[in-house]
Tab-separated table of C-alpha atoms and ligand atoms in Angstrom:
chain	number	residue	atom	x	y	z
N	1	MET	CA	14.217	-6.103	-15.718
N	2	LYS	CA	14.794	-2.131	-14.220
N	3	ASN	CA	17.425	-1.683	-17.542
N	4	ARG	CA	14.315	-2.995	-20.147
N	5	ILE	CA	11.966	-0.619	-18.075
N	6	ALA	CA	14.512	2.572	-18.254
N	7	GLU	CA	15.067	1.780	-21.882
N	8	ILE	CA	10.966	1.888	-22.459
N	9	ILE	CA	10.452	5.126	-20.825
N	10	HIS	CA	13.180	6.107	-23.126
N	11	GLN	CA	11.534	5.250	-26.083
N	12	HIS	CA	7.990	6.482	-25.125
N	13	ASP	CA	6.235	9.558	-24.901
N	14	ARG	CA	2.842	9.481	-23.106
N	15	PHE	CA	2.524	7.329	-20.187
N	16	GLU	CA	-0.408	6.374	-17.705
N	17	ILE	CA	0.773	5.542	-13.749
N	18	ILE	CA	-2.097	3.377	-12.292
N	19	THR	CA	-1.748	1.907	-8.721
N	20	HIS	CA	-4.038	0.217	-6.719
N	21	GLU	CA	-7.711	0.306	-5.037
N	22	GLY	CA	-7.328	2.553	-1.406
N	23	PRO	CA	-4.024	3.772	-2.967
N	24	ASP	CA	-1.561	4.027	0.534
N	25	GLU	CA	1.874	5.815	1.145
N	26	ASP	CA	3.876	3.573	-0.980
N	27	ALA	CA	0.724	4.121	-3.812
N	28	VAL	CA	0.958	7.664	-3.856
N	29	GLY	CA	4.526	8.467	-2.677
N	30	SER	CA	5.950	6.258	-5.868
N	31	SER	CA	3.356	7.137	-8.777
N	32	ARG	CA	3.941	10.862	-7.570
N	33	ALA	CA	7.934	10.345	-7.518
N	34	LEU	CA	8.191	8.529	-11.070
N	35	ALA	CA	5.406	11.263	-12.715
N	36	HIS	CA	8.029	13.788	-11.534
N	37	ALA	CA	10.811	11.887	-13.278
N	38	LEU	CA	8.849	11.341	-16.214
N	39	ASN	CA	7.906	14.966	-16.370
N	40	ALA	CA	11.590	15.856	-15.882
N	41	LEU	CA	12.614	13.433	-18.964
N	42	GLY	CA	9.533	15.914	-20.708
N	43	LYS	CA	7.416	12.820	-21.228
N	44	SER	CA	3.163	13.365	-20.976
N	45	VAL	CA	1.663	11.400	-17.690
N	46	ARG	CA	-1.547	10.828	-16.171
N	47	LEU	CA	-2.093	9.470	-12.964
N	48	ILE	CA	-4.823	6.994	-12.249
N	49	TYR	CA	-6.040	6.255	-9.234
N	50	PRO	CA	-9.161	3.300	-8.586
N	51	THR	CA	-10.139	5.152	-5.494
N	52	PRO	CA	-9.290	8.837	-4.137
N	53	ILE	CA	-5.977	9.185	-2.381
N	54	PRO	CA	-7.207	9.407	1.159
N	55	GLU	CA	-6.722	13.487	2.553
N	56	PRO	CA	-4.102	12.744	4.726
N	57	LEU	CA	-1.641	11.591	1.868
N	58	LEU	CA	-2.020	14.565	-0.106
N	59	PHE	CA	0.497	16.672	1.413
N	60	THR	CA	3.802	15.563	-0.886
N	61	ALA	CA	4.050	17.925	-4.345
N	62	GLU	CA	1.761	16.918	-7.050
N	63	PRO	CA	2.994	16.408	-10.650
N	64	ARG	CA	2.302	17.935	-13.773
N	65	GLN	CA	-0.467	15.867	-15.626
N	66	LYS	CA	-1.530	16.057	-19.229
N	67	LYS	CA	-5.242	14.897	-19.459
N	68	GLY	CA	-7.293	13.459	-22.339
N	69	MET	CA	-4.103	11.458	-24.596
N	70	THR	CA	-3.627	8.582	-25.005
N	71	PRO	CA	-0.721	6.825	-23.580
N	72	GLU	CA	1.114	4.503	-25.221
N	73	ILE	CA	2.549	2.821	-21.781
N	74	SER	CA	0.224	1.857	-18.894
N	75	ILE	CA	3.265	1.591	-15.486
N	76	LEU	CA	1.002	-0.161	-12.724
N	77	LEU	CA	2.807	0.493	-9.489
N	78	ASP	CA	2.925	-1.505	-6.276
N	79	VAL	CA	0.304	-4.159	-8.488
N	80	SER	CA	0.303	-6.668	-10.308
N	81	ASP	CA	-2.981	-7.904	-10.896
N	82	VAL	CA	-5.760	-5.950	-12.920
N	83	LYS	CA	-8.581	-7.301	-10.718
N	84	LEU	CA	-7.195	-4.902	-8.251
N	85	LEU	CA	-7.656	-1.943	-10.207
N	86	GLY	CA	-10.979	-1.180	-9.102
N	87	GLY	CA	-12.309	-1.654	-12.914
N	88	VAL	CA	-9.532	0.445	-14.183
N	89	ASN	CA	-8.454	-0.918	-17.599
N	90	PRO	CA	-5.029	0.080	-18.897
N	91	GLN	CA	-5.127	2.098	-21.952
N	92	GLY	CA	-1.439	0.993	-23.314
N	93	LYS	CA	1.126	-1.919	-23.189
N	94	VAL	CA	1.372	-2.728	-19.782
N	95	VAL	CA	4.545	-2.583	-17.498
N	96	VAL	CA	4.157	-3.845	-13.752
N	97	ILE	CA	6.071	-2.638	-11.130
N	98	ASP	CA	5.787	-4.384	-7.983
N	99	HIS	CA	7.275	-5.927	-4.326
N	100	HIS	CA	4.233	-7.865	-3.610
N	101	ARG	CA	4.754	-11.758	-3.949
N	102	THR	CA	3.100	-12.585	-7.203
N	103	ASN	CA	1.555	-15.968	-8.856
N	104	GLY	CA	2.993	-14.913	-12.509
N	105	THR	CA	3.382	-12.003	-14.022
N	106	HIS	CA	0.323	-9.545	-15.772
N	107	GLY	CA	2.081	-7.287	-17.854
N	108	GLU	CA	3.999	-7.750	-21.257
N	109	VAL	CA	7.123	-6.367	-18.974
N	110	SER	CA	7.416	-7.302	-15.368
N	111	TRP	CA	9.842	-6.176	-12.678
N	112	ILE	CA	8.650	-7.986	-9.425
N	113	ASP	CA	10.913	-8.128	-6.416
N	114	SER	CA	9.697	-8.753	-3.221
N	115	GLN	CA	12.959	-8.220	-1.334
N	116	LYS	CA	12.156	-4.559	-2.394
N	117	SER	CA	10.434	-2.668	1.113
N	118	SER	CA	8.249	-0.993	-1.080
N	119	ALA	CA	7.609	0.276	-4.693
N	120	SER	CA	8.602	3.562	-3.967
N	121	GLU	CA	12.103	1.570	-3.103
N	122	MET	CA	11.984	0.292	-6.669
N	123	VAL	CA	11.318	3.820	-7.980
N	124	TYR	CA	14.514	5.356	-6.435
N	125	ASP	CA	16.752	2.719	-8.299
N	126	LEU	CA	14.439	3.007	-11.404
N	127	ILE	CA	14.661	6.842	-11.513
N	128	ARG	CA	18.768	6.422	-10.929
N	129	GLU	CA	18.943	4.492	-13.484
N	130	LEU	CA	17.263	6.861	-15.566
N	131	ALA	CA	19.797	9.593	-14.705
N	132	VAL	CA	17.307	11.990	-13.486
N	133	GLU	CA	18.274	14.219	-10.092
N	134	ILE	CA	16.144	13.402	-7.311
N	135	THR	CA	14.653	16.863	-6.426
N	136	PRO	CA	13.085	17.181	-3.020
N	137	ALA	CA	9.929	16.746	-4.440
N	138	ILE	CA	10.966	13.549	-5.753
N	139	ALA	CA	12.870	12.431	-2.885
N	140	SER	CA	9.751	13.182	-0.092
N	141	ASN	CA	7.579	11.332	-2.356
N	142	ILE	CA	9.779	7.987	-2.240
N	143	TYR	CA	10.774	8.940	1.570
N	144	MET	CA	6.435	8.874	2.340
N	145	GLY	CA	6.455	6.025	0.277
N	146	ILE	CA	9.514	3.620	1.994
N	147	PHE	CA	8.584	5.298	5.520
N	148	GLY	CA	4.827	3.812	4.602
N	149	ASP	CA	5.333	0.222	3.511
N	150	THR	CA	8.299	-0.472	6.727
N	151	GLY	CA	5.608	1.334	9.424
N	152	GLY	CA	8.025	3.963	10.086
N	153	PHE	CA	11.445	1.604	9.497
N	154	ILE	CA	9.472	-0.905	12.037
N	155	HIS	CA	9.055	-3.801	9.696
N	156	ALA	CA	11.519	-6.690	9.332
N	157	ASN	CA	11.301	-5.161	5.830
N	158	THR	CA	13.503	-2.341	6.956
N	159	SER	CA	16.944	-3.538	5.777
N	160	PRO	CA	20.271	-1.986	5.388
N	161	ARG	CA	19.066	-0.590	2.200
N	162	VAL	CA	16.514	1.126	3.620
N	163	PHE	CA	18.011	3.008	5.100
N	164	LYS	CA	20.870	4.010	3.072
N	165	ALA	CA	17.985	4.901	0.887
N	166	ALA	CA	16.095	7.231	3.292
N	167	TYR	CA	19.714	9.009	4.518
N	168	GLU	CA	20.494	9.844	0.288
N	169	LEU	CA	16.690	10.726	-0.008
N	170	THR	CA	16.756	13.602	3.033
N	171	LEU	CA	20.094	14.545	1.654
N	172	ALA	CA	18.341	15.089	-1.390
N	173	GLY	CA	15.771	17.208	0.344
N	174	ALA	CA	12.731	14.708	1.734
N	175	ASP	CA	11.792	16.442	4.716
N	176	ALA	CA	11.865	13.552	6.863
N	177	SER	CA	10.264	15.252	10.534
N	178	GLN	CA	7.167	16.397	8.109
N	179	ILE	CA	6.190	13.291	6.677
N	180	ALA	CA	6.929	10.735	10.354
N	181	TYR	CA	4.714	13.805	12.208
N	182	ARG	CA	1.512	13.635	9.157
N	183	LEU	CA	1.886	9.803	8.894
N	184	LYS	CA	2.594	8.759	12.742
N	185	ARG	CA	1.620	11.813	14.820
N	186	THR	CA	-1.492	13.116	13.152
N	187	ARG	CA	-4.851	11.663	13.622
N	188	SER	CA	-8.529	12.557	13.544
N	189	VAL	CA	-11.011	12.411	16.817
N	190	LYS	CA	-12.966	9.924	14.816
N	191	TYR	CA	-9.984	7.240	14.358
N	192	TYR	CA	-10.052	7.003	18.195
N	193	HIS	CA	-13.909	6.585	18.273
N	194	ILE	CA	-12.929	3.778	15.821
N	195	LEU	CA	-10.354	2.201	17.974
N	196	CYS	CA	-12.485	2.077	21.357
N	197	LEU	CA	-15.356	0.543	19.126
N	198	ILE	CA	-12.512	-2.241	17.866
N	199	MET	CA	-11.533	-2.653	21.716
N	200	ASP	CA	-14.754	-3.045	22.528
N	201	ARG	CA	-15.042	-6.165	20.159
N	202	LEU	CA	-11.573	-7.830	20.671
N	203	VAL	CA	-11.744	-11.210	20.820
N	204	GLN	CA	-9.369	-13.896	21.455
N	205	SER	CA	-7.929	-17.359	20.535
N	206	GLY	CA	-4.987	-18.235	21.509
N	207	ARG	CA	-2.243	-15.807	20.557
N	208	ILE	CA	-4.255	-14.118	17.355
N	209	TYR	CA	-6.382	-11.129	18.359
N	210	GLY	CA	-9.139	-10.287	16.156
N	211	SER	CA	-11.703	-7.152	15.919
N	212	TYR	CA	-13.966	-5.959	13.284
N	213	LEU	CA	-15.846	-2.663	11.972
N	214	ARG	CA	-19.604	-2.907	11.084
N	215	TYR	CA	-20.761	-0.556	7.544
N	216	GLN	CA	-23.264	0.719	10.038
N	217	ASP	CA	-20.303	1.691	12.307
N	218	PHE	CA	-19.028	4.649	10.111
N	219	GLY	CA	-22.406	6.494	9.688
N	220	ALA	CA	-23.042	6.134	13.199
N	221	ILE	CA	-19.873	7.990	14.232
N	222	ARG	CA	-19.548	9.894	10.805
N	223	ALA	CA	-16.366	8.410	9.770
N	224	THR	CA	-14.843	7.508	6.349
N	225	PRO	CA	-12.793	3.919	6.300
N	226	ASP	CA	-10.025	6.436	5.532
N	227	ASP	CA	-10.457	7.302	9.263
N	228	ALA	CA	-10.092	3.724	9.917
N	229	SER	CA	-6.607	3.636	7.474
N	230	GLY	CA	-3.717	1.815	9.433
N	231	ILE	CA	-5.618	1.196	12.598
N	232	VAL	CA	-5.123	-2.820	11.991
N	233	GLU	CA	-1.699	-1.752	12.910
N	234	GLU	CA	-2.737	-0.411	16.576
N	235	LEU	CA	-4.008	-4.162	17.167
N	236	ALA	CA	-0.666	-5.439	15.826
N	237	SER	CA	1.007	-3.379	18.979
N	238	LEU	CA	-0.959	-5.433	21.563
N	239	SER	CA	1.545	-7.806	23.854
N	240	GLY	CA	1.343	-11.535	23.325
N	241	ALA	CA	-0.480	-11.170	19.506
N	242	GLU	CA	1.006	-13.423	17.060
N	243	MET	CA	-1.341	-12.706	14.587
N	244	VAL	CA	-4.043	-10.012	14.350
N	245	VAL	CA	-7.138	-9.868	12.233
N	246	LEU	CA	-9.048	-7.050	11.469
N	247	LEU	CA	-12.461	-6.961	9.111
N	248	ARG	CA	-14.205	-3.680	7.807
N	249	GLU	CA	-17.174	-4.009	6.212
N	250	LEU	CA	-16.942	-2.202	2.863
N	251	ASN	CA	-20.595	-2.084	2.173
N	252	PRO	CA	-23.357	-4.250	3.828
N	253	ASP	CA	-22.602	-7.391	2.301
N	254	THR	CA	-18.534	-6.638	1.871
N	255	VAL	CA	-16.267	-7.522	4.379
N	256	HIS	CA	-12.493	-6.376	3.925
N	257	GLY	CA	-9.995	-8.017	6.079
N	258	SER	CA	-6.485	-7.010	7.151
N	259	ILE	CA	-4.336	-9.827	8.554
N	260	ARG	CA	-0.767	-9.161	10.386
N	261	SER	CA	1.586	-11.897	11.323
N	262	LYS	CA	4.432	-11.533	13.350
N	263	GLY	CA	6.772	-14.108	12.003
N	264	SER	CA	6.580	-16.736	9.079
N	265	ASP	CA	3.647	-16.715	6.324
N	266	ALA	CA	0.972	-16.734	8.542
N	267	ALA	CA	-1.193	-13.582	7.608
N	268	LEU	CA	-0.471	-14.005	4.020
N	269	LYS	CA	-1.828	-18.149	4.437
N	270	THR	CA	-4.607	-17.212	6.035
N	271	ALA	CA	-5.594	-14.510	3.715
N	272	ARG	CA	-5.464	-16.824	1.100
N	273	ALA	CA	-7.789	-19.353	2.467
N	274	PHE	CA	-10.258	-16.259	2.105
N	275	GLY	CA	-9.400	-15.835	-1.893
N	276	GLY	CA	-6.302	-12.552	-0.207
N	277	GLY	CA	-3.041	-12.106	-0.807
N	278	GLY	CA	-0.186	-9.683	-0.026
N	279	HIS	CA	2.799	-10.011	1.971
N	280	GLY	CA	3.774	-12.938	4.329
N	281	MET	CA	3.290	-11.045	7.775
N	282	ALA	CA	1.117	-8.477	6.409
N	283	ALA	CA	-2.017	-9.627	3.838
N	284	GLY	CA	-5.803	-8.886	3.123
N	285	PHE	CA	-8.545	-10.358	1.829
N	286	THR	CA	-12.114	-9.044	0.450
N	287	GLN	CA	-15.283	-11.475	1.121
N	288	LYS	CA	-18.964	-11.232	0.700
N	289	GLY	CA	-20.237	-12.080	3.978
N	290	ARG	CA	-20.461	-10.040	7.507
N	291	ALA	CA	-18.200	-8.926	9.007
N	292	ASP	CA	-19.221	-10.439	12.620
N	293	GLU	CA	-20.144	-13.262	11.103
N	294	LEU	CA	-16.267	-13.937	9.294
N	295	ILE	CA	-14.670	-12.965	12.308
N	296	GLU	CA	-14.487	-16.484	13.685
N	297	GLN	CA	-14.129	-18.242	10.272
N	298	VAL	CA	-10.745	-16.291	9.648
N	299	ILE	CA	-9.512	-16.830	13.540
N	300	GLU	CA	-9.878	-19.979	12.998
N	301	GLU	CA	-8.331	-20.304	9.640
N	302	GLY	CA	-5.344	-18.549	11.256
N	303	MET	CA	-5.203	-20.835	14.085
N	304	LYS	CA	-3.503	-23.329	11.265
N	305	TRP	CA	-0.911	-21.424	10.754
N	306	VAL	CA	-0.191	-19.468	13.935
N	307	SER	CA	2.295	-21.848	16.342
N	308	LYS	CA	0.164	-22.558	19.500
N	309	ALA	CA	3.718	-22.261	21.631
V	1	MN	MN1	3.678	-0.806	-1.641
């Protein structure tokens, strides 16, 4: 399928790249890297993020964009479900590149590989297939995506292939140290304020820990949801936690849930019960309701999937 997508890229001139709401390191890194590569091939490209890129992820080299053109091809990156595009409508023929497990394909051409650590790793393979030179700008963007989706080479998706890619990307000029410091060692004071709130409300049931953030919390400490990004990983670090749940109210009656589990598909199975999806051990959902009321239900659902041993 990678070859087919390379062919499509060679045969067309105008592209848009669309990624998911709440773009993360992988969404930003894979889209920017691919746009750099398309530019190198003389193609026109524009990037569409349904919601803005969080400020801490804006440091990698930005590709040249061509606004005000009609794309022939719309490449969906790190997402295969048009429902997760926040109302953005692809303008061209849809090509999907994604590493999330899905129940079907949404594009005319779909390359879905849940064995890959990240969309960025897939884009790295695609760019080499296209025979575009891996510049430092491309290398840093891909490295950021891989680093982000492996949790900094921590998660189970950190395969030997990931280390090989990381090795090659640093040789090609990816600034590994800068990326690691920016993503892992740079936190706002507000982040720690949010963490205090979360720890104050921590609930435990067996080996599941959960907590939540109300909509008004953000106003009270003048934080934005960006300030809480990645904070579920702090919960996941709790010793003995087999699963963790963090609920965050996106507005007064909508809750986003992030779930992490240590083994099996517990996170995914729990998220699916609330209409969500994701990976086996890292999943999420969005639901109507109040976080302080929903938390018990999510934990109860989780108990079905986490072994009590
Ligand atoms: Mn991803």
